[in-house]
PDB file of N, CA, C and O in Angstrom:
ATOM      1  N   UNK A   1      85.627 -15.254 -45.286  1.00  0.00           N
ATOM      2  CA  UNK A   1      84.931 -15.016 -43.963  1.00  0.00           C
ATOM      3  C   UNK A   1      85.882 -15.322 -42.836  1.00  0.00           C
ATOM      4  O   UNK A   1      86.306 -16.813 -42.911  1.00  0.00           O
ATOM      5  N   UNK A   2      86.285 -14.709 -42.114  1.00  0.00           N
ATOM      6  CA  UNK A   2      87.127 -15.096 -41.308  1.00  0.00           C
ATOM      7  C   UNK A   2      86.277 -15.341 -39.736  1.00  0.00           C
ATOM      8  O   UNK A   2      86.635 -14.618 -38.952  1.00  0.00           O
ATOM      9  N   UNK A   3      85.282 -15.323 -39.499  1.00  0.00           N
ATOM     10  CA  UNK A   3      84.314 -15.296 -38.360  1.00  0.00           C
ATOM     11  C   UNK A   3      84.039 -16.595 -37.584  1.00  0.00           C
ATOM     12  O   UNK A   3      83.209 -17.005 -37.275  1.00  0.00           O
ATOM     13  N   UNK A   4      85.208 -17.627 -37.730  1.00  0.00           N
ATOM     14  CA  UNK A   4      85.075 -18.540 -37.472  1.00  0.00           C
ATOM     15  C   UNK A   4      85.918 -19.195 -36.026  1.00  0.00           C
ATOM     16  O   UNK A   4      87.262 -18.487 -35.773  1.00  0.00           O
ATOM     17  N   UNK A   5      85.537 -19.915 -35.237  1.00  0.00           N
ATOM     18  CA  UNK A   5      86.492 -20.001 -33.700  1.00  0.00           C
ATOM     19  C   UNK A   5      86.994 -21.276 -33.802  1.00  0.00           C
ATOM     20  O   UNK A   5      86.520 -21.842 -34.597  1.00  0.00           O
ATOM     21  N   UNK A   6      88.582 -21.361 -33.599  1.00  0.00           N
ATOM     22  CA  UNK A   6      89.418 -22.241 -33.630  1.00  0.00           C
ATOM     23  C   UNK A   6      89.995 -22.588 -32.606  1.00  0.00           C
ATOM     24  O   UNK A   6      90.273 -21.752 -31.710  1.00  0.00           O
ATOM     25  N   UNK A   7      90.395 -24.112 -32.647  1.00  0.00           N
ATOM     26  CA  UNK A   7      90.504 -24.656 -30.977  1.00  0.00           C
ATOM     27  C   UNK A   7      91.280 -25.233 -31.545  1.00  0.00           C
ATOM     28  O   UNK A   7      91.699 -26.439 -32.603  1.00  0.00           O
ATOM     29  N   UNK A   8      92.735 -26.097 -30.955  1.00  0.00           N
ATOM     30  CA  UNK A   8      94.369 -26.380 -31.383  1.00  0.00           C
ATOM     31  C   UNK A   8      94.259 -27.569 -29.999  1.00  0.00           C
ATOM     32  O   UNK A   8      94.173 -26.849 -28.895  1.00  0.00           O
ATOM     33  N   UNK A   9      94.309 -28.878 -30.459  1.00  0.00           N
ATOM     34  CA  UNK A   9      94.376 -30.029 -29.458  1.00  0.00           C
ATOM     35  C   UNK A   9      95.564 -30.375 -29.593  1.00  0.00           C
ATOM     36  O   UNK A   9      96.096 -30.874 -30.832  1.00  0.00           O
ATOM     37  N   UNK A  10      96.143 -30.873 -28.714  1.00  0.00           N
ATOM     38  CA  UNK A  10      97.678 -31.036 -29.034  1.00  0.00           C
ATOM     39  C   UNK A  10      97.295 -32.505 -27.748  1.00  0.00           C
ATOM     40  O   UNK A  10      97.594 -32.237 -26.535  1.00  0.00           O
ATOM     41  N   UNK A  11      97.953 -33.738 -28.462  1.00  0.00           N
ATOM     42  CA  UNK A  11      98.647 -34.342 -27.722  1.00  0.00           C
ATOM     43  C   UNK A  11      99.676 -35.267 -27.773  1.00  0.00           C
ATOM     44  O   UNK A  11     100.531 -35.224 -28.763  1.00  0.00           O
ATOM     45  N   UNK A  12     100.361 -35.710 -26.440  1.00  0.00           N
ATOM     46  CA  UNK A  12     101.615 -36.423 -26.697  1.00  0.00           C
ATOM     47  C   UNK A  12     101.416 -37.791 -27.140  1.00  0.00           C
ATOM     48  O   UNK A  12     100.260 -38.777 -26.554  1.00  0.00           O
ATOM     49  N   UNK A  13     102.484 -38.034 -28.391  1.00  0.00           N
ATOM     50  CA  UNK A  13     101.651 -39.362 -28.834  1.00  0.00           C
ATOM     51  C   UNK A  13     103.115 -40.413 -28.753  1.00  0.00           C
ATOM     52  O   UNK A  13     102.740 -41.875 -28.612  1.00  0.00           O
ATOM     53  N   UNK A  14     104.883 -39.933 -28.169  1.00  0.00           N
ATOM     54  CA  UNK A  14     105.188 -40.706 -28.125  1.00  0.00           C
ATOM     55  C   UNK A  14     106.638 -40.167 -27.596  1.00  0.00           C
ATOM     56  O   UNK A  14     106.838 -39.238 -27.527  1.00  0.00           O
ATOM     57  N   UNK A  15     106.774 -40.853 -26.500  1.00  0.00           N
ATOM     58  CA  UNK A  15     108.111 -40.386 -25.956  1.00  0.00           C
ATOM     59  C   UNK A  15     109.148 -41.494 -25.838  1.00  0.00           C
ATOM     60  O   UNK A  15     109.230 -42.008 -25.378  1.00  0.00           O
ATOM     61  N   UNK A  16     110.756 -40.568 -26.738  1.00  0.00           N
ATOM     62  CA  UNK A  16     111.881 -41.888 -27.443  1.00  0.00           C
ATOM     63  C   UNK A  16     112.669 -41.395 -25.891  1.00  0.00           C
ATOM     64  O   UNK A  16     112.208 -40.630 -24.502  1.00  0.00           O
ATOM     65  N   UNK A  17     113.805 -41.911 -26.344  1.00  0.00           N
ATOM     66  CA  UNK A  17     114.911 -41.733 -25.122  1.00  0.00           C
ATOM     67  C   UNK A  17     115.348 -39.852 -25.219  1.00  0.00           C
ATOM     68  O   UNK A  17     115.390 -39.607 -24.247  1.00  0.00           O
ATOM     69  N   UNK A  18     115.265 -38.954 -26.181  1.00  0.00           N
ATOM     70  CA  UNK A  18     115.905 -38.075 -26.623  1.00  0.00           C
ATOM     71  C   UNK A  18     114.684 -36.970 -27.119  1.00  0.00           C
ATOM     72  O   UNK A  18     114.746 -36.082 -27.448  1.00  0.00           O
ATOM     73  N   UNK A  19     113.406 -37.613 -27.060  1.00  0.00           N
ATOM     74  CA  UNK A  19     112.684 -36.957 -27.775  1.00  0.00           C
ATOM     75  C   UNK A  19     111.053 -36.982 -27.416  1.00  0.00           C
ATOM     76  O   UNK A  19     110.798 -38.407 -26.901  1.00  0.00           O
ATOM     77  N   UNK A  20     110.478 -35.837 -27.623  1.00  0.00           N
ATOM     78  CA  UNK A  20     108.765 -36.238 -27.156  1.00  0.00           C
ATOM     79  C   UNK A  20     108.447 -35.487 -28.878  1.00  0.00           C
ATOM     80  O   UNK A  20     108.480 -35.024 -29.425  1.00  0.00           O
ATOM     81  N   UNK A  21     107.334 -36.841 -29.463  1.00  0.00           N
ATOM     82  CA  UNK A  21     106.241 -36.165 -30.483  1.00  0.00           C
ATOM     83  C   UNK A  21     105.388 -35.782 -30.094  1.00  0.00           C
ATOM     84  O   UNK A  21     104.199 -36.819 -29.452  1.00  0.00           O
ATOM     85  N   UNK A  22     104.393 -35.145 -30.527  1.00  0.00           N
ATOM     86  CA  UNK A  22     103.192 -34.173 -30.509  1.00  0.00           C
ATOM     87  C   UNK A  22     102.545 -34.410 -31.810  1.00  0.00           C
ATOM     88  O   UNK A  22     102.738 -33.820 -33.041  1.00  0.00           O
ATOM     89  N   UNK A  23     100.854 -34.463 -31.966  1.00  0.00           N
ATOM     90  CA  UNK A  23     100.232 -33.947 -32.360  1.00  0.00           C
ATOM     91  C   UNK A  23      99.252 -33.295 -32.483  1.00  0.00           C
ATOM     92  O   UNK A  23      98.462 -33.116 -31.415  1.00  0.00           O
ATOM     93  N   UNK A  24      99.219 -32.269 -32.643  1.00  0.00           N
ATOM     94  CA  UNK A  24      97.873 -31.278 -33.222  1.00  0.00           C
ATOM     95  C   UNK A  24      97.305 -30.810 -34.184  1.00  0.00           C
ATOM     96  O   UNK A  24      97.203 -30.987 -35.120  1.00  0.00           O
ATOM     97  N   UNK A  25      95.994 -30.602 -33.685  1.00  0.00           N
ATOM     98  CA  UNK A  25      94.704 -31.077 -34.126  1.00  0.00           C
ATOM     99  C   UNK A  25      93.811 -29.346 -34.531  1.00  0.00           C
ATOM    100  O   UNK A  25      93.398 -29.252 -33.047  1.00  0.00           O
ATOM    101  N   UNK A  26      93.612 -28.914 -35.591  1.00  0.00           N
ATOM    102  CA  UNK A  26      92.851 -27.568 -36.057  1.00  0.00           C
ATOM    103  C   UNK A  26      91.512 -27.795 -35.473  1.00  0.00           C
ATOM    104  O   UNK A  26      91.455 -28.180 -36.978  1.00  0.00           O
ATOM    105  N   UNK A  27      90.837 -26.958 -34.840  1.00  0.00           N
ATOM    106  CA  UNK A  27      89.606 -27.360 -35.045  1.00  0.00           C
ATOM    107  C   UNK A  27      88.635 -26.078 -35.510  1.00  0.00           C
ATOM    108  O   UNK A  27      88.830 -25.383 -34.416  1.00  0.00           O
ATOM    109  N   UNK A  28      87.390 -25.779 -36.541  1.00  0.00           N
ATOM    110  CA  UNK A  28      87.440 -25.067 -36.561  1.00  0.00           C
ATOM    111  C   UNK A  28      86.079 -24.727 -36.073  1.00  0.00           C
ATOM    112  O   UNK A  28      84.637 -25.901 -36.491  1.00  0.00           O
ATOM    113  N   UNK A  29      85.039 -23.908 -35.911  1.00  0.00           N
ATOM    114  CA  UNK A  29      83.577 -24.036 -34.916  1.00  0.00           C
ATOM    115  C   UNK A  29      82.451 -22.844 -36.430  1.00  0.00           C
ATOM    116  O   UNK A  29      83.392 -21.753 -35.873  1.00  0.00           O
ATOM    117  N   UNK A  30      81.806 -23.444 -36.721  1.00  0.00           N
ATOM    118  CA  UNK A  30      81.067 -23.010 -37.434  1.00  0.00           C
ATOM    119  C   UNK A  30      79.697 -23.450 -37.077  1.00  0.00           C
ATOM    120  O   UNK A  30      79.376 -24.402 -37.755  1.00  0.00           O
ATOM    121  N   UNK A  31      78.833 -22.409 -36.851  1.00  0.00           N
ATOM    122  CA  UNK A  31      77.527 -22.390 -36.965  1.00  0.00           C
ATOM    123  C   UNK A  31      77.141 -23.901 -36.682  1.00  0.00           C
ATOM    124  O   UNK A  31      76.341 -24.804 -37.306  1.00  0.00           O
ATOM    125  N   UNK A  32      77.612 -23.676 -35.285  1.00  0.00           N
ATOM    126  CA  UNK A  32      77.388 -25.315 -34.107  1.00  0.00           C
ATOM    127  C   UNK A  32      77.779 -26.314 -35.326  1.00  0.00           C
ATOM    128  O   UNK A  32      77.972 -27.873 -34.815  1.00  0.00           O
ATOM    129  N   UNK A  33      78.954 -26.413 -36.013  1.00  0.00           N
ATOM    130  CA  UNK A  33      79.318 -27.525 -36.855  1.00  0.00           C
ATOM    131  C   UNK A  33      80.845 -27.543 -36.861  1.00  0.00           C
ATOM    132  O   UNK A  33      81.680 -26.690 -36.930  1.00  0.00           O
ATOM    133  N   UNK A  34      81.407 -28.583 -35.834  1.00  0.00           N
ATOM    134  CA  UNK A  34      82.664 -28.826 -35.879  1.00  0.00           C
ATOM    135  C   UNK A  34      84.086 -29.448 -37.212  1.00  0.00           C
ATOM    136  O   UNK A  34      83.610 -30.719 -37.172  1.00  0.00           O
ATOM    137  N   UNK A  35      84.944 -28.630 -37.456  1.00  0.00           N
ATOM    138  CA  UNK A  35      85.554 -29.459 -38.737  1.00  0.00           C
ATOM    139  C   UNK A  35      86.734 -29.370 -38.619  1.00  0.00           C
ATOM    140  O   UNK A  35      87.746 -28.433 -37.839  1.00  0.00           O
ATOM    141  N   UNK A  36      87.775 -30.343 -38.248  1.00  0.00           N
ATOM    142  CA  UNK A  36      89.023 -30.511 -38.375  1.00  0.00           C
ATOM    143  C   UNK A  36      89.505 -29.970 -39.967  1.00  0.00           C
ATOM    144  O   UNK A  36      89.061 -30.478 -40.888  1.00  0.00           O
ATOM    145  N   UNK A  37      89.984 -28.772 -39.558  1.00  0.00           N
ATOM    146  CA  UNK A  37      90.594 -28.290 -40.860  1.00  0.00           C
ATOM    147  C   UNK A  37      92.634 -28.391 -40.550  1.00  0.00           C
ATOM    148  O   UNK A  37      93.196 -28.014 -41.961  1.00  0.00           O
ATOM    149  N   UNK A  38      92.808 -28.491 -39.884  1.00  0.00           N
ATOM    150  CA  UNK A  38      94.235 -28.985 -40.455  1.00  0.00           C
ATOM    151  C   UNK A  38      94.682 -29.485 -39.393  1.00  0.00           C
ATOM    152  O   UNK A  38      94.599 -29.720 -37.912  1.00  0.00           O
ATOM    153  N   UNK A  39      96.142 -30.656 -39.161  1.00  0.00           N
ATOM    154  CA  UNK A  39      96.876 -31.298 -38.609  1.00  0.00           C
ATOM    155  C   UNK A  39      98.424 -31.136 -38.749  1.00  0.00           C
ATOM    156  O   UNK A  39      98.440 -30.934 -39.823  1.00  0.00           O
ATOM    157  N   UNK A  40      99.139 -31.617 -37.593  1.00  0.00           N
ATOM    158  CA  UNK A  40     100.362 -31.245 -37.959  1.00  0.00           C
ATOM    159  C   UNK A  40     101.293 -31.869 -37.090  1.00  0.00           C
ATOM    160  O   UNK A  40      99.909 -32.351 -35.393  1.00  0.00           O
ATOM    161  N   UNK A  41     102.164 -32.213 -36.756  1.00  0.00           N
ATOM    162  CA  UNK A  41     103.020 -33.686 -35.836  1.00  0.00           C
ATOM    163  C   UNK A  41     104.568 -32.824 -35.352  1.00  0.00           C
ATOM    164  O   UNK A  41     104.437 -31.537 -36.359  1.00  0.00           O
ATOM    165  N   UNK A  42     105.071 -32.585 -34.610  1.00  0.00           N
ATOM    166  CA  UNK A  42     106.227 -32.029 -34.470  1.00  0.00           C
ATOM    167  C   UNK A  42     107.125 -32.654 -33.110  1.00  0.00           C
ATOM    168  O   UNK A  42     105.880 -33.844 -32.787  1.00  0.00           O
ATOM    169  N   UNK A  43     107.949 -32.858 -33.160  1.00  0.00           N
ATOM    170  CA  UNK A  43     109.009 -33.667 -32.465  1.00  0.00           C
ATOM    171  C   UNK A  43     109.968 -32.349 -31.818  1.00  0.00           C
ATOM    172  O   UNK A  43     110.627 -31.588 -32.352  1.00  0.00           O
ATOM    173  N   UNK A  44     110.066 -32.905 -30.522  1.00  0.00           N
ATOM    174  CA  UNK A  44     110.710 -32.140 -29.247  1.00  0.00           C
ATOM    175  C   UNK A  44     111.717 -32.745 -28.979  1.00  0.00           C
ATOM    176  O   UNK A  44     112.147 -33.634 -28.885  1.00  0.00           O
ATOM    177  N   UNK A  45     113.178 -31.969 -29.095  1.00  0.00           N
ATOM    178  CA  UNK A  45     114.567 -32.983 -28.369  1.00  0.00           C
ATOM    179  C   UNK A  45     114.675 -31.794 -27.539  1.00  0.00           C
ATOM    180  O   UNK A  45     114.852 -31.445 -27.177  1.00  0.00           O
ATOM    181  N   UNK A  46     115.199 -33.018 -26.870  1.00  0.00           N
ATOM    182  CA  UNK A  46     114.991 -33.071 -25.211  1.00  0.00           C
ATOM    183  C   UNK A  46     116.977 -32.247 -25.155  1.00  0.00           C
ATOM    184  O   UNK A  46     118.087 -33.093 -25.935  1.00  0.00           O
ATOM    185  N   UNK A  47     117.103 -30.398 -24.664  1.00  0.00           N
ATOM    186  CA  UNK A  47     118.780 -30.171 -25.410  1.00  0.00           C
ATOM    187  C   UNK A  47     119.107 -29.531 -24.324  1.00  0.00           C
ATOM    188  O   UNK A  47     118.159 -28.866 -23.354  1.00  0.00           O
ATOM    189  N   UNK A  48     120.244 -29.704 -23.829  1.00  0.00           N
ATOM    190  CA  UNK A  48     121.177 -29.301 -22.981  1.00  0.00           C
ATOM    191  C   UNK A  48     121.957 -27.756 -23.594  1.00  0.00           C
ATOM    192  O   UNK A  48     122.845 -28.026 -24.244  1.00  0.00           O
ATOM    193  N   UNK A  49     121.409 -26.674 -23.142  1.00  0.00           N
ATOM    194  CA  UNK A  49     122.245 -25.504 -23.515  1.00  0.00           C
ATOM    195  C   UNK A  49     123.556 -25.256 -23.215  1.00  0.00           C
ATOM    196  O   UNK A  49     124.288 -24.515 -24.023  1.00  0.00           O
ATOM    197  N   UNK A  50     123.894 -25.936 -22.235  1.00  0.00           N
ATOM    198  CA  UNK A  50     125.260 -25.635 -21.206  1.00  0.00           C
ATOM    199  C   UNK A  50     125.909 -26.480 -22.416  1.00  0.00           C
ATOM    200  O   UNK A  50     127.251 -25.723 -22.537  1.00  0.00           O
ATOM    201  N   UNK A  51     125.737 -27.427 -22.354  1.00  0.00           N
ATOM    202  CA  UNK A  51     126.558 -28.618 -22.775  1.00  0.00           C
ATOM    203  C   UNK A  51     126.536 -28.305 -24.418  1.00  0.00           C
ATOM    204  O   UNK A  51     127.292 -29.268 -25.103  1.00  0.00           O
ATOM    205  N   UNK A  52     125.440 -27.931 -24.773  1.00  0.00           N
ATOM    206  CA  UNK A  52     125.110 -27.982 -26.338  1.00  0.00           C
ATOM    207  C   UNK A  52     125.302 -29.444 -27.154  1.00  0.00           C
ATOM    208  O   UNK A  52     125.363 -29.281 -28.345  1.00  0.00           O
ATOM    209  N   UNK A  53     124.533 -30.346 -26.489  1.00  0.00           N
ATOM    210  CA  UNK A  53     123.858 -31.078 -26.609  1.00  0.00           C
ATOM    211  C   UNK A  53     122.195 -32.053 -26.405  1.00  0.00           C
ATOM    212  O   UNK A  53     121.962 -31.880 -25.383  1.00  0.00           O
ATOM    213  N   UNK A  54     122.140 -33.035 -26.780  1.00  0.00           N
ATOM    214  CA  UNK A  54     121.183 -33.425 -26.749  1.00  0.00           C
ATOM    215  C   UNK A  54     120.711 -34.471 -25.784  1.00  0.00           C
ATOM    216  O   UNK A  54     121.894 -34.475 -25.444  1.00  0.00           O
ATOM    217  N   UNK A  55     119.636 -34.211 -25.033  1.00  0.00           N
ATOM    218  CA  UNK A  55     120.194 -34.860 -23.388  1.00  0.00           C
ATOM    219  C   UNK A  55     118.868 -36.155 -23.138  1.00  0.00           C
ATOM    220  O   UNK A  55     118.050 -35.807 -23.832  1.00  0.00           O
ATOM    221  N   UNK A  56     119.165 -37.093 -22.352  1.00  0.00           N
ATOM    222  CA  UNK A  56     117.997 -38.353 -22.819  1.00  0.00           C
ATOM    223  C   UNK A  56     116.588 -37.313 -21.612  1.00  0.00           C
ATOM    224  O   UNK A  56     116.647 -36.169 -21.110  1.00  0.00           O
ATOM    225  N   UNK A  57     114.816 -37.521 -22.084  1.00  0.00           N
ATOM    226  CA  UNK A  57     114.401 -36.994 -21.926  1.00  0.00           C
ATOM    227  C   UNK A  57     114.611 -37.033 -20.026  1.00  0.00           C
ATOM    228  O   UNK A  57     114.094 -38.324 -20.078  1.00  0.00           O
ATOM    229  N   UNK A  58     114.201 -35.619 -19.699  1.00  0.00           N
ATOM    230  CA  UNK A  58     114.478 -36.150 -17.963  1.00  0.00           C
ATOM    231  C   UNK A  58     113.856 -37.679 -17.138  1.00  0.00           C
ATOM    232  O   UNK A  58     111.868 -36.875 -17.973  1.00  0.00           O
ATOM    233  N   UNK A  59     113.289 -37.531 -16.299  1.00  0.00           N
ATOM    234  CA  UNK A  59     112.232 -38.937 -16.428  1.00  0.00           C
ATOM    235  C   UNK A  59     111.316 -37.986 -15.625  1.00  0.00           C
ATOM    236  O   UNK A  59     110.122 -38.109 -15.678  1.00  0.00           O
ATOM    237  N   UNK A  60     111.085 -36.603 -14.812  1.00  0.00           N
ATOM    238  CA  UNK A  60     110.330 -36.035 -14.143  1.00  0.00           C
ATOM    239  C   UNK A  60     109.337 -35.274 -15.406  1.00  0.00           C
ATOM    240  O   UNK A  60     108.097 -34.913 -15.311  1.00  0.00           O
ATOM    241  N   UNK A  61     110.108 -35.326 -16.640  1.00  0.00           N
ATOM    242  CA  UNK A  61     108.682 -34.784 -17.836  1.00  0.00           C
ATOM    243  C   UNK A  61     107.982 -35.842 -18.019  1.00  0.00           C
ATOM    244  O   UNK A  61     106.754 -35.115 -18.674  1.00  0.00           O
ATOM    245  N   UNK A  62     108.733 -36.967 -17.936  1.00  0.00           N
ATOM    246  CA  UNK A  62     108.035 -38.252 -18.403  1.00  0.00           C
ATOM    247  C   UNK A  62     107.154 -38.476 -17.599  1.00  0.00           C
ATOM    248  O   UNK A  62     106.008 -38.619 -18.438  1.00  0.00           O
ATOM    249  N   UNK A  63     107.426 -38.300 -16.768  1.00  0.00           N
ATOM    250  CA  UNK A  63     106.763 -38.757 -15.522  1.00  0.00           C
ATOM    251  C   UNK A  63     105.076 -37.641 -15.433  1.00  0.00           C
ATOM    252  O   UNK A  63     103.905 -37.928 -15.750  1.00  0.00           O
ATOM    253  N   UNK A  64     105.480 -36.354 -15.861  1.00  0.00           N
ATOM    254  CA  UNK A  64     104.724 -35.223 -15.891  1.00  0.00           C
ATOM    255  C   UNK A  64     103.624 -35.130 -16.905  1.00  0.00           C
ATOM    256  O   UNK A  64     102.488 -35.117 -16.736  1.00  0.00           O
ATOM    257  N   UNK A  65     104.484 -35.809 -17.908  1.00  0.00           N
ATOM    258  CA  UNK A  65     103.441 -35.669 -19.602  1.00  0.00           C
ATOM    259  C   UNK A  65     102.779 -37.227 -19.717  1.00  0.00           C
ATOM    260  O   UNK A  65     101.134 -37.061 -19.808  1.00  0.00           O
ATOM    261  N   UNK A  66     103.002 -38.387 -18.927  1.00  0.00           N
ATOM    262  CA  UNK A  66     102.271 -39.470 -18.684  1.00  0.00           C
ATOM    263  C   UNK A  66     101.083 -38.828 -17.958  1.00  0.00           C
ATOM    264  O   UNK A  66      99.756 -39.258 -17.958  1.00  0.00           O
ATOM    265  N   UNK A  67     101.365 -38.262 -16.662  1.00  0.00           N
ATOM    266  CA  UNK A  67      99.504 -37.921 -15.652  1.00  0.00           C
ATOM    267  C   UNK A  67      99.138 -37.126 -16.054  1.00  0.00           C
ATOM    268  O   UNK A  67      97.830 -37.441 -15.923  1.00  0.00           O
ATOM    269  N   UNK A  68      99.450 -36.084 -17.635  1.00  0.00           N
ATOM    270  CA  UNK A  68      98.679 -35.526 -17.733  1.00  0.00           C
ATOM    271  C   UNK A  68      98.176 -36.181 -19.081  1.00  0.00           C
ATOM    272  O   UNK A  68      96.829 -36.271 -19.223  1.00  0.00           O
ATOM    273  N   UNK A  69      99.004 -36.580 -19.673  1.00  0.00           N
ATOM    274  CA  UNK A  69      97.815 -37.612 -21.101  1.00  0.00           C
ATOM    275  C   UNK A  69      97.021 -38.920 -20.075  1.00  0.00           C
ATOM    276  O   UNK A  69      96.227 -39.383 -20.688  1.00  0.00           O
ATOM    277  N   UNK A  70      97.726 -39.449 -19.046  1.00  0.00           N
ATOM    278  CA  UNK A  70      96.290 -40.591 -18.779  1.00  0.00           C
ATOM    279  C   UNK A  70      96.899 -41.881 -19.238  1.00  0.00           C
ATOM    280  O   UNK A  70      96.071 -42.791 -19.462  1.00  0.00           O
ATOM    281  N   UNK A  71      97.862 -41.720 -19.682  1.00  0.00           N
ATOM    282  CA  UNK A  71      99.080 -43.340 -19.415  1.00  0.00           C
ATOM    283  C   UNK A  71     100.718 -43.234 -20.034  1.00  0.00           C
ATOM    284  O   UNK A  71     101.048 -41.981 -19.527  1.00  0.00           O
ATOM    285  N   UNK A  72     100.644 -44.065 -19.716  1.00  0.00           N
ATOM    286  CA  UNK A  72     102.446 -44.940 -19.991  1.00  0.00           C
ATOM    287  C   UNK A  72     102.963 -44.803 -21.748  1.00  0.00           C
ATOM    288  O   UNK A  72     102.468 -45.748 -22.113  1.00  0.00           O
ATOM    289  N   UNK A  73     104.052 -44.220 -21.533  1.00  0.00           N
ATOM    290  CA  UNK A  73     104.865 -44.195 -22.982  1.00  0.00           C
ATOM    291  C   UNK A  73     106.139 -45.099 -22.328  1.00  0.00           C
ATOM    292  O   UNK A  73     106.445 -45.010 -21.410  1.00  0.00           O
ATOM    293  N   UNK A  74     106.244 -46.360 -24.113  1.00  0.00           N
ATOM    294  CA  UNK A  74     107.462 -46.920 -23.648  1.00  0.00           C
ATOM    295  C   UNK A  74     108.879 -45.439 -23.511  1.00  0.00           C
ATOM    296  O   UNK A  74     108.341 -44.670 -23.843  1.00  0.00           O
ATOM    297  N   UNK A  75     109.930 -46.425 -23.772  1.00  0.00           N
ATOM    298  CA  UNK A  75     111.517 -45.698 -24.136  1.00  0.00           C
ATOM    299  C   UNK A  75     111.890 -46.126 -23.417  1.00  0.00           C
ATOM    300  O   UNK A  75     113.036 -45.702 -23.775  1.00  0.00           O
TER     301      UNK A  75
END
């Protein structure tokens, strides 16, 4: 039975020098009951495709993520 509604929530949990770590939660809604059915983590690396190397996370990215998440990240 695939008649459930799924929601995916993603939050940033860490901003490093050259990477950003995200946590994803998948929530299923069935008959007004919500249940976490999956979680995952991902790491995004800031990368410059012109020079073909990882780069420091741009300050504007950090500021935008901190504003959206409502918290400051070390790094």
